[in-house]
mmCIF file of C-alpha atoms in Angstrom:
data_model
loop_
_atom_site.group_PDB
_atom_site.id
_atom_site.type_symbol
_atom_site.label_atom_id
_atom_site.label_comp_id
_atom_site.label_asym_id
_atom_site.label_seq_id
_atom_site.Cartn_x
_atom_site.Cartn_y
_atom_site.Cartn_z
ATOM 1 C CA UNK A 2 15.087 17.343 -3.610
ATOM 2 C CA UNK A 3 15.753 18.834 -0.323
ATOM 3 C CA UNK A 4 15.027 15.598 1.201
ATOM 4 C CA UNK A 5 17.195 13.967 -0.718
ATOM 5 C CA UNK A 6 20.258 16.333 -0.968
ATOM 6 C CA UNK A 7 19.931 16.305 3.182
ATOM 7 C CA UNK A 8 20.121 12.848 3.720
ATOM 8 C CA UNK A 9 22.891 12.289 0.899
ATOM 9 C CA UNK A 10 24.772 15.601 1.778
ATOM 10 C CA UNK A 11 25.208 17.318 -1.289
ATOM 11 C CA UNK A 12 23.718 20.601 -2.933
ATOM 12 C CA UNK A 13 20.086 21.077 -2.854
ATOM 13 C CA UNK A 14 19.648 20.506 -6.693
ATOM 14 C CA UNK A 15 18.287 18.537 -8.539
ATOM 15 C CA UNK A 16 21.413 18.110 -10.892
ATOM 16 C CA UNK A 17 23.688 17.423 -7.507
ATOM 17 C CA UNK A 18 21.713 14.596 -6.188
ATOM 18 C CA UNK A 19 21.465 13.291 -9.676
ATOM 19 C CA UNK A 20 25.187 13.561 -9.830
ATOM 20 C CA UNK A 21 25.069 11.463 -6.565
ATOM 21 C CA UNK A 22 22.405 8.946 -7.959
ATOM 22 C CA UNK A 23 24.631 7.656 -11.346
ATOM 23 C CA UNK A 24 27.668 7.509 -9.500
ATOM 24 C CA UNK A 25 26.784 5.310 -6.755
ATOM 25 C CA UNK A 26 26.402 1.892 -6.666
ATOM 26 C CA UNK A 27 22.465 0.913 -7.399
ATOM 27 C CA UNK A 28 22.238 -1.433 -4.646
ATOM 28 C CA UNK A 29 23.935 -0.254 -2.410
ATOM 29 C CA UNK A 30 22.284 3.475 -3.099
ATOM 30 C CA UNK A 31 19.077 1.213 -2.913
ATOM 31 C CA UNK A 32 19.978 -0.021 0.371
ATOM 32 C CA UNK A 33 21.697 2.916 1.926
ATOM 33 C CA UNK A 34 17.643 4.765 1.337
ATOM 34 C CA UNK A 35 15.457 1.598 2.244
ATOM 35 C CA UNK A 36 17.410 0.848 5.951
ATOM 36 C CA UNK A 37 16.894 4.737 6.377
ATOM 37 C CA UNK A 38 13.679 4.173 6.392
ATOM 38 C CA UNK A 39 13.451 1.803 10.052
ATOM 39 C CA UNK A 40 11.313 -0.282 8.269
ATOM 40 C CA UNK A 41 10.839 -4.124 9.825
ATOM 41 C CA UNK A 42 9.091 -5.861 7.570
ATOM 42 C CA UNK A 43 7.764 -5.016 3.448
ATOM 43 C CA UNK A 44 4.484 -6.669 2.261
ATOM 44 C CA UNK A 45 5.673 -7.020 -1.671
ATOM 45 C CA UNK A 46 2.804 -7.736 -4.274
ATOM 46 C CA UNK A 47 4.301 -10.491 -6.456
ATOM 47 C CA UNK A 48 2.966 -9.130 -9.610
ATOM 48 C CA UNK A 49 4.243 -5.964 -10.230
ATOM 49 C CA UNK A 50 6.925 -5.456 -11.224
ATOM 50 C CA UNK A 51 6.611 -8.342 -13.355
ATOM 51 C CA UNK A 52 9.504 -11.444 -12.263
ATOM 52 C CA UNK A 53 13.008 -10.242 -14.077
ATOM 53 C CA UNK A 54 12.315 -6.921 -14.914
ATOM 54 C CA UNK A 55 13.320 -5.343 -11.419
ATOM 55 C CA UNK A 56 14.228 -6.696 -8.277
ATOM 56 C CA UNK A 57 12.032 -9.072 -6.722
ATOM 57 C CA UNK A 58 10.920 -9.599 -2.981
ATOM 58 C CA UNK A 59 13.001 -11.430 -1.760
ATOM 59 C CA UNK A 60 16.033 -10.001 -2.586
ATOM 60 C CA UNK A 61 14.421 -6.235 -1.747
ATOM 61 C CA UNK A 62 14.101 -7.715 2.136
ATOM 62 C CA UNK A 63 17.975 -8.379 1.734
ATOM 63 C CA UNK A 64 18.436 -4.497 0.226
ATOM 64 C CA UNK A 65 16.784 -3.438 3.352
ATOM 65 C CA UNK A 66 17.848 -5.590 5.986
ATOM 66 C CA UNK A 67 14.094 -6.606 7.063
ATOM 67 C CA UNK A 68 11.764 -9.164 6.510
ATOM 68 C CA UNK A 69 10.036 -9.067 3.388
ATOM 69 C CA UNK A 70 6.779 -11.141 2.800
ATOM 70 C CA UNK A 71 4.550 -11.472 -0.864
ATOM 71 C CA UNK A 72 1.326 -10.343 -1.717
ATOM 72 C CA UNK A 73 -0.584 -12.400 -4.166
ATOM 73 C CA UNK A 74 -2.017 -10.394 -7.140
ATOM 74 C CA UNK A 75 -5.024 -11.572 -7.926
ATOM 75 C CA UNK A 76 -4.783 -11.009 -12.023
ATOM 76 C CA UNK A 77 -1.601 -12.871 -12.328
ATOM 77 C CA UNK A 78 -2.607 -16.170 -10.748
ATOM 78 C CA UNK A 79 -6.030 -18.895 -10.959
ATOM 79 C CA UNK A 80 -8.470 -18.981 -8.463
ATOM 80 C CA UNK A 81 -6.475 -22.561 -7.534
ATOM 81 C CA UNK A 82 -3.428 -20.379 -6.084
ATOM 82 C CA UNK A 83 -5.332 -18.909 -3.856
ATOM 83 C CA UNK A 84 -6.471 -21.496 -1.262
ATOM 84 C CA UNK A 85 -2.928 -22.484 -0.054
ATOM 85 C CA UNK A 86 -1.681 -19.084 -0.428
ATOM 86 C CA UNK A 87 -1.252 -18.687 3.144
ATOM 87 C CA UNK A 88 0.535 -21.632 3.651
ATOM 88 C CA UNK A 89 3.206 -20.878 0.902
ATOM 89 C CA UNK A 90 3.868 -17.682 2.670
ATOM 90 C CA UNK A 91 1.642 -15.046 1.296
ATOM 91 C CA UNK A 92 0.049 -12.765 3.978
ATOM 92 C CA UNK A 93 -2.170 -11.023 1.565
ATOM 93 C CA UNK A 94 -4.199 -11.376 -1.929
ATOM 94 C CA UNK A 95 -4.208 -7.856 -3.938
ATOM 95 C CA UNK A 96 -6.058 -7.068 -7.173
ATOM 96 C CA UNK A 97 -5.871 -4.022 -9.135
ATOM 97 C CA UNK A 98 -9.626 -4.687 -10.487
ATOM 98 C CA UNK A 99 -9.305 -0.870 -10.687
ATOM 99 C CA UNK A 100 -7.468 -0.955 -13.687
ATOM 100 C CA UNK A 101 -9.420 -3.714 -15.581
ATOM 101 C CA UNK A 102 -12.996 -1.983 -15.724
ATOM 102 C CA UNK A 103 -13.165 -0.507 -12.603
ATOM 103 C CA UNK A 104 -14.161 -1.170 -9.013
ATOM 104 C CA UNK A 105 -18.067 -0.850 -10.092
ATOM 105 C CA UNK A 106 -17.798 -4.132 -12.520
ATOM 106 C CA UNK A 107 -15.146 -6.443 -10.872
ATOM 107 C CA UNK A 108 -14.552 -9.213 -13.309
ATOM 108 C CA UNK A 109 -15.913 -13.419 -12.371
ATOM 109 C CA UNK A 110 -11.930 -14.302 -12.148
ATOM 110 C CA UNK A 111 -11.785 -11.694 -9.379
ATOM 111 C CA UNK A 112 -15.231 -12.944 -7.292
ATOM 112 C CA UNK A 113 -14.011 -16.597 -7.750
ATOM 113 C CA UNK A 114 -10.314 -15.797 -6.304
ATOM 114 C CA UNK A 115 -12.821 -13.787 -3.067
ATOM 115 C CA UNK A 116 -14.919 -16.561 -2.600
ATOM 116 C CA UNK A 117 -12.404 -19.067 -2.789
ATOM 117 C CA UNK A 118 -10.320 -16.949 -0.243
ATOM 118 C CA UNK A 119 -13.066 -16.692 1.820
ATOM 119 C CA UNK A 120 -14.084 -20.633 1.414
ATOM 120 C CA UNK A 121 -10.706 -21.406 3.426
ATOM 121 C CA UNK A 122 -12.289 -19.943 6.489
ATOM 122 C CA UNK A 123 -9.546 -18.588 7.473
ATOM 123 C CA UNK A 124 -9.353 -15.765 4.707
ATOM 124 C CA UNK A 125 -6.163 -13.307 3.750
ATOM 125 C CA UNK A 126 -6.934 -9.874 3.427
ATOM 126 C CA UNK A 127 -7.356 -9.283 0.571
ATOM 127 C CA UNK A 128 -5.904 -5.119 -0.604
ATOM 128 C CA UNK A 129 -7.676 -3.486 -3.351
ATOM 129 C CA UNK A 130 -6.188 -0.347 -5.520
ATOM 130 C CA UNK A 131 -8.467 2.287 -5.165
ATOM 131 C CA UNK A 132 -8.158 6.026 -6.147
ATOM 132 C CA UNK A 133 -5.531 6.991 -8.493
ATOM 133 C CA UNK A 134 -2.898 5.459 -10.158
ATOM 134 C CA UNK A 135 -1.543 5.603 -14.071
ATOM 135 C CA UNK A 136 -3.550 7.081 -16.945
ATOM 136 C CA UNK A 137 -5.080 3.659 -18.055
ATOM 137 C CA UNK A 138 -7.580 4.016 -15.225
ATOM 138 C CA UNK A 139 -10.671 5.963 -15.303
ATOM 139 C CA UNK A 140 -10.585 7.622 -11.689
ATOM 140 C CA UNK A 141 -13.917 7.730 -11.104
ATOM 141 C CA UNK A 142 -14.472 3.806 -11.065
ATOM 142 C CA UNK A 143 -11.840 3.802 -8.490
ATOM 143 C CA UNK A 144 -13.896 5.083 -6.005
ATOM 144 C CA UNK A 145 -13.720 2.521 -2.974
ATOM 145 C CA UNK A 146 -17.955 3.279 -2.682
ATOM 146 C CA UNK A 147 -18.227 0.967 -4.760
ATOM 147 C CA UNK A 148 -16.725 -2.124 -3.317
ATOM 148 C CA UNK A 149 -19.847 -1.746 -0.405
ATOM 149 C CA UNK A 150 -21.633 -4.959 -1.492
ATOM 150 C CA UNK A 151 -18.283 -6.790 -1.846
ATOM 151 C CA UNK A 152 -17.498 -6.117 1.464
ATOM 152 C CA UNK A 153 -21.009 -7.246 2.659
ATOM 153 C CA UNK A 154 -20.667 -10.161 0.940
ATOM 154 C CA UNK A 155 -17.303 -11.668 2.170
ATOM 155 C CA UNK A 156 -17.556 -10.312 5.667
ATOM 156 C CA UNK A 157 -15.005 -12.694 6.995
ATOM 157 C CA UNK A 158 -12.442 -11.092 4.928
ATOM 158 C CA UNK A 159 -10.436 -8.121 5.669
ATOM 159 C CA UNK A 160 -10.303 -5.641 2.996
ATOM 160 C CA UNK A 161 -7.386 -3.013 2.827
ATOM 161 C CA UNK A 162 -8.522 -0.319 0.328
ATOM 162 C CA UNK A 163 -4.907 0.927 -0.704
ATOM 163 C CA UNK A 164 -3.906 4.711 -1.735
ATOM 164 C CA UNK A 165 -7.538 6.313 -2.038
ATOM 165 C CA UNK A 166 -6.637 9.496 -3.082
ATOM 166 C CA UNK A 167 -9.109 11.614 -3.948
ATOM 167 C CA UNK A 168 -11.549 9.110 -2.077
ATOM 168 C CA UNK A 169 -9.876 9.462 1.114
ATOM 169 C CA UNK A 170 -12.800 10.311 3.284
ATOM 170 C CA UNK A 171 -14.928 7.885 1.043
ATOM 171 C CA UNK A 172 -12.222 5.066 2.180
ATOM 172 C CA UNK A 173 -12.564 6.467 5.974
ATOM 173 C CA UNK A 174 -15.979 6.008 6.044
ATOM 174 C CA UNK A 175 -16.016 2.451 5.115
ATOM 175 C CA UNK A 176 -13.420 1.883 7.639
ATOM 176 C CA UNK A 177 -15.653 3.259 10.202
ATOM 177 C CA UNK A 178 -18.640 1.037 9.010
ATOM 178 C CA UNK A 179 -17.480 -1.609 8.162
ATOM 179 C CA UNK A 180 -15.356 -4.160 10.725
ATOM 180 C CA UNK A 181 -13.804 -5.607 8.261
ATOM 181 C CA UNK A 182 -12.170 -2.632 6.414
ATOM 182 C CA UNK A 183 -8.819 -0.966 6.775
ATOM 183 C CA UNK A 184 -6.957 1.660 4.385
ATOM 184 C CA UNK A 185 -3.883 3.104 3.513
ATOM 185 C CA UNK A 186 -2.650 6.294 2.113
ATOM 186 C CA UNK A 187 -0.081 4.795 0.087
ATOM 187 C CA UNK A 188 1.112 6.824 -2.677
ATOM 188 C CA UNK A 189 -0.694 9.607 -1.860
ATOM 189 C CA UNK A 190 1.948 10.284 0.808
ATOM 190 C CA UNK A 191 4.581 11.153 -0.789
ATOM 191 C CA UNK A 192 3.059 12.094 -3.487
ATOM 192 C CA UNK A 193 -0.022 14.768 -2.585
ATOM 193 C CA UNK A 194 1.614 18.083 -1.582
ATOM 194 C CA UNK A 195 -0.525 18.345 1.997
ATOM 195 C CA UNK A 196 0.418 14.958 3.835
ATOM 196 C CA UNK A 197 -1.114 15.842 6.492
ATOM 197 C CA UNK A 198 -4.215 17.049 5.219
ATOM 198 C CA UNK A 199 -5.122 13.678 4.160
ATOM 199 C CA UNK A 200 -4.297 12.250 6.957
ATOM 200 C CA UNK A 201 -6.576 14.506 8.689
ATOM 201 C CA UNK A 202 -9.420 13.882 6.293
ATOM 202 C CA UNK A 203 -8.358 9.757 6.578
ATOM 203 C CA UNK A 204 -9.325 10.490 10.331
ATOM 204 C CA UNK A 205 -12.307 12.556 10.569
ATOM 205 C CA UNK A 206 -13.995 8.992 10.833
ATOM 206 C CA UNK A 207 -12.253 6.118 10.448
ATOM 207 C CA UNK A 208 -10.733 5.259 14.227
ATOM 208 C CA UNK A 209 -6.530 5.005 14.561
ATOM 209 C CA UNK A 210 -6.889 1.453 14.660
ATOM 210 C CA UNK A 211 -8.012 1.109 11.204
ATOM 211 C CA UNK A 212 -5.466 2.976 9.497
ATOM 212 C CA UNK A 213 -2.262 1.735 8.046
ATOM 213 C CA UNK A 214 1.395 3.060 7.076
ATOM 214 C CA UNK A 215 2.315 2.219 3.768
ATOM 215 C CA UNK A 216 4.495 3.625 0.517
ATOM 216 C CA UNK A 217 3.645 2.057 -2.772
ATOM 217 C CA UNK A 218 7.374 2.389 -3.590
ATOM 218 C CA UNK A 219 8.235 0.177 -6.241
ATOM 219 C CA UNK A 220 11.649 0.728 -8.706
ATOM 220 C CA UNK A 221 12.218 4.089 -7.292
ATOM 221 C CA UNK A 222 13.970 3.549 -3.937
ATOM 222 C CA UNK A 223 13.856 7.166 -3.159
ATOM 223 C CA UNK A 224 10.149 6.970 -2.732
ATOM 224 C CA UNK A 225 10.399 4.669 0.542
ATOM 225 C CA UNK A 226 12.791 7.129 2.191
ATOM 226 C CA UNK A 227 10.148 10.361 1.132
ATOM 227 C CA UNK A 228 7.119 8.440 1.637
ATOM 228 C CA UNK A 229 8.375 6.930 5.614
ATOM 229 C CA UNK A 230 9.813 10.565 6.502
ATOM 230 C CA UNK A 231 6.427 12.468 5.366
ATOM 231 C CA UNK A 232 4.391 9.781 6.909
ATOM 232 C CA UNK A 233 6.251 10.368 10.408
ATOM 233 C CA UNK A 234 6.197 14.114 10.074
ATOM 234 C CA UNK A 235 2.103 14.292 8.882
ATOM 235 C CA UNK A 236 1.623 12.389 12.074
ATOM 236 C CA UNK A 237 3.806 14.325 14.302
ATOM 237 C CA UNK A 238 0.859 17.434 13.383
ATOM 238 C CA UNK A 239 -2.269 15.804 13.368
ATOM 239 C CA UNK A 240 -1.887 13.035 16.535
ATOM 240 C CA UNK A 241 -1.258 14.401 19.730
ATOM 241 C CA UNK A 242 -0.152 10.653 21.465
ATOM 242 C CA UNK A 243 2.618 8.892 20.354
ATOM 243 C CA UNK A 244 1.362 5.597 20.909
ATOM 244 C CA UNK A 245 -1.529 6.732 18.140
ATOM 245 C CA UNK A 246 1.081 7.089 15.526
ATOM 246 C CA UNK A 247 2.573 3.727 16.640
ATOM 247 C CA UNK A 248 -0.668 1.863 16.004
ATOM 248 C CA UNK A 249 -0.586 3.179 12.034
ATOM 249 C CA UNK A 250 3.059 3.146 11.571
ATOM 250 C CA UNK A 251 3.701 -0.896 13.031
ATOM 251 C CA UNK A 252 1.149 -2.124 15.613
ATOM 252 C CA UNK A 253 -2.006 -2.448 13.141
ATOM 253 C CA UNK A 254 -0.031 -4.128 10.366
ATOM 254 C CA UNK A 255 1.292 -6.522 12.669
ATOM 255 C CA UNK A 256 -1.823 -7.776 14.061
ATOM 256 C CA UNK A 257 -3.990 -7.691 10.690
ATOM 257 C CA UNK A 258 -1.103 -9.591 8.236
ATOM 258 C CA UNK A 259 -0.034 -12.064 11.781
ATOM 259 C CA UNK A 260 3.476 -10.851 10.913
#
């Protein structure tokens, strides 16, 4: 709330920046928190929310005056989709196989959409939830561990294990295996109450380079302003160079998506 009532300059209440919240505008509110965030470009998964119910990629790009690009989601399209993905202007495939049985027993429609990713020979990368999420998940199926043989198996495709709370150094330690694994800490940051302890667990292994900034915000356009501030302040305590917190902010997204 603090956060909030700073950047909107009213009381430091909840019931002032609520005030503030149902008597602006929603998009521009929307817009006034998602250009505060200096973002250049949002990767958008296509599938949630669903098409209708909220705003949708394209017009969330406009809201924040950047880029915005799609994510496939893996559950709400064939295998077919997936070979020209790319060249319909996805830069990424996404499944939440967390939430339908669990990372330990990924289901045949998710292997077919990896192999046929991986049969283009020039593969996506392809973000998996991991960690934890809504109640519908049981958390200990999320545990990225488990995707090890996946990962050994399509080792032309880059994985991005996404959020990984409270698998964080379980997700680091892929990354530091593996050369074809990245991670995020999206949602945890904003949501854990030490940012930059994670981040300093994310780090104990994994190098800077394999490390990415990321929100998770989705309907709740407060949560990209809290989620890019916390991000830039965890990093401000645990990196001593600047051009370290660049690579995880901007530079490593760039080169992995070819944005």
């Amino acid at each position: 709330m603090r956060e909030l009532a700073a950047f909107f300059g009213c009381e430091p209440s909840e019931a002032a920046v609520y005030e503030h919240r149902v008597q602006a505008d929603p998009a521009e509110y929307a817009s006034a928190l998602l250009r505060a965030t200096g973002t250049d470009v949002l990767l958008v998964d296509d599938g949630f929310p669903p098409p209708g119910v909220a705003v949708e990629w394209e017009e969330l790009g406009e809201l924040a005056g950047c880029r915005s690009l799609p994510v496939l989601r893996i559950e709400t399209h064939d295998a077919e989709d997936v070979p020209g993905a790319r060249e319909r202007g996805f830069v990424a495939l996404k499944t939440i196989a967390a939430y339908r049985g669990g990372l330990d027993r990924l289901s045949e429609d998710v292997a077919a959409a990896l192999e046929a990713n991986e049969a283009t020979g020039d593969p996506l990368p392809v973000q998996v939830h991991c960690g934890f999420g809504d109640s519908d998940l049981h958390l200990w199926r999320a545990d990225p561990s488990y995707l090890k043989p996946l990962v050994e198996r399509f080792r032309d495709t880059p994985f991005v294990l996404l959020h990984c709370y409270p698998f964080v150094r379980e997700a680091g330690w892929l990354a530091h295996v593996y050369g074809n694994v990245w991670f995020d800490l999206s949602l945890t940051i904003p949501h854990v109450s030490r940012p930059a302890v994670a981040l300093e667990e994310a780090l104990e292994l994994a190098p800077v380079s394999k490390l990415l900034y990321a929100s998770d915000a989705a309907r709740t356009p407060e949560l990209y302003l809290l989620a890019a501030t916390w991000w830039r302040d965890a990093l401000a305590v645990v990196l001593t160079d600047e051009a370290d917190a660049r690579l995880i902010l901007r530079e490593n997204a760039l080169a992995l998506y070819r944005l």
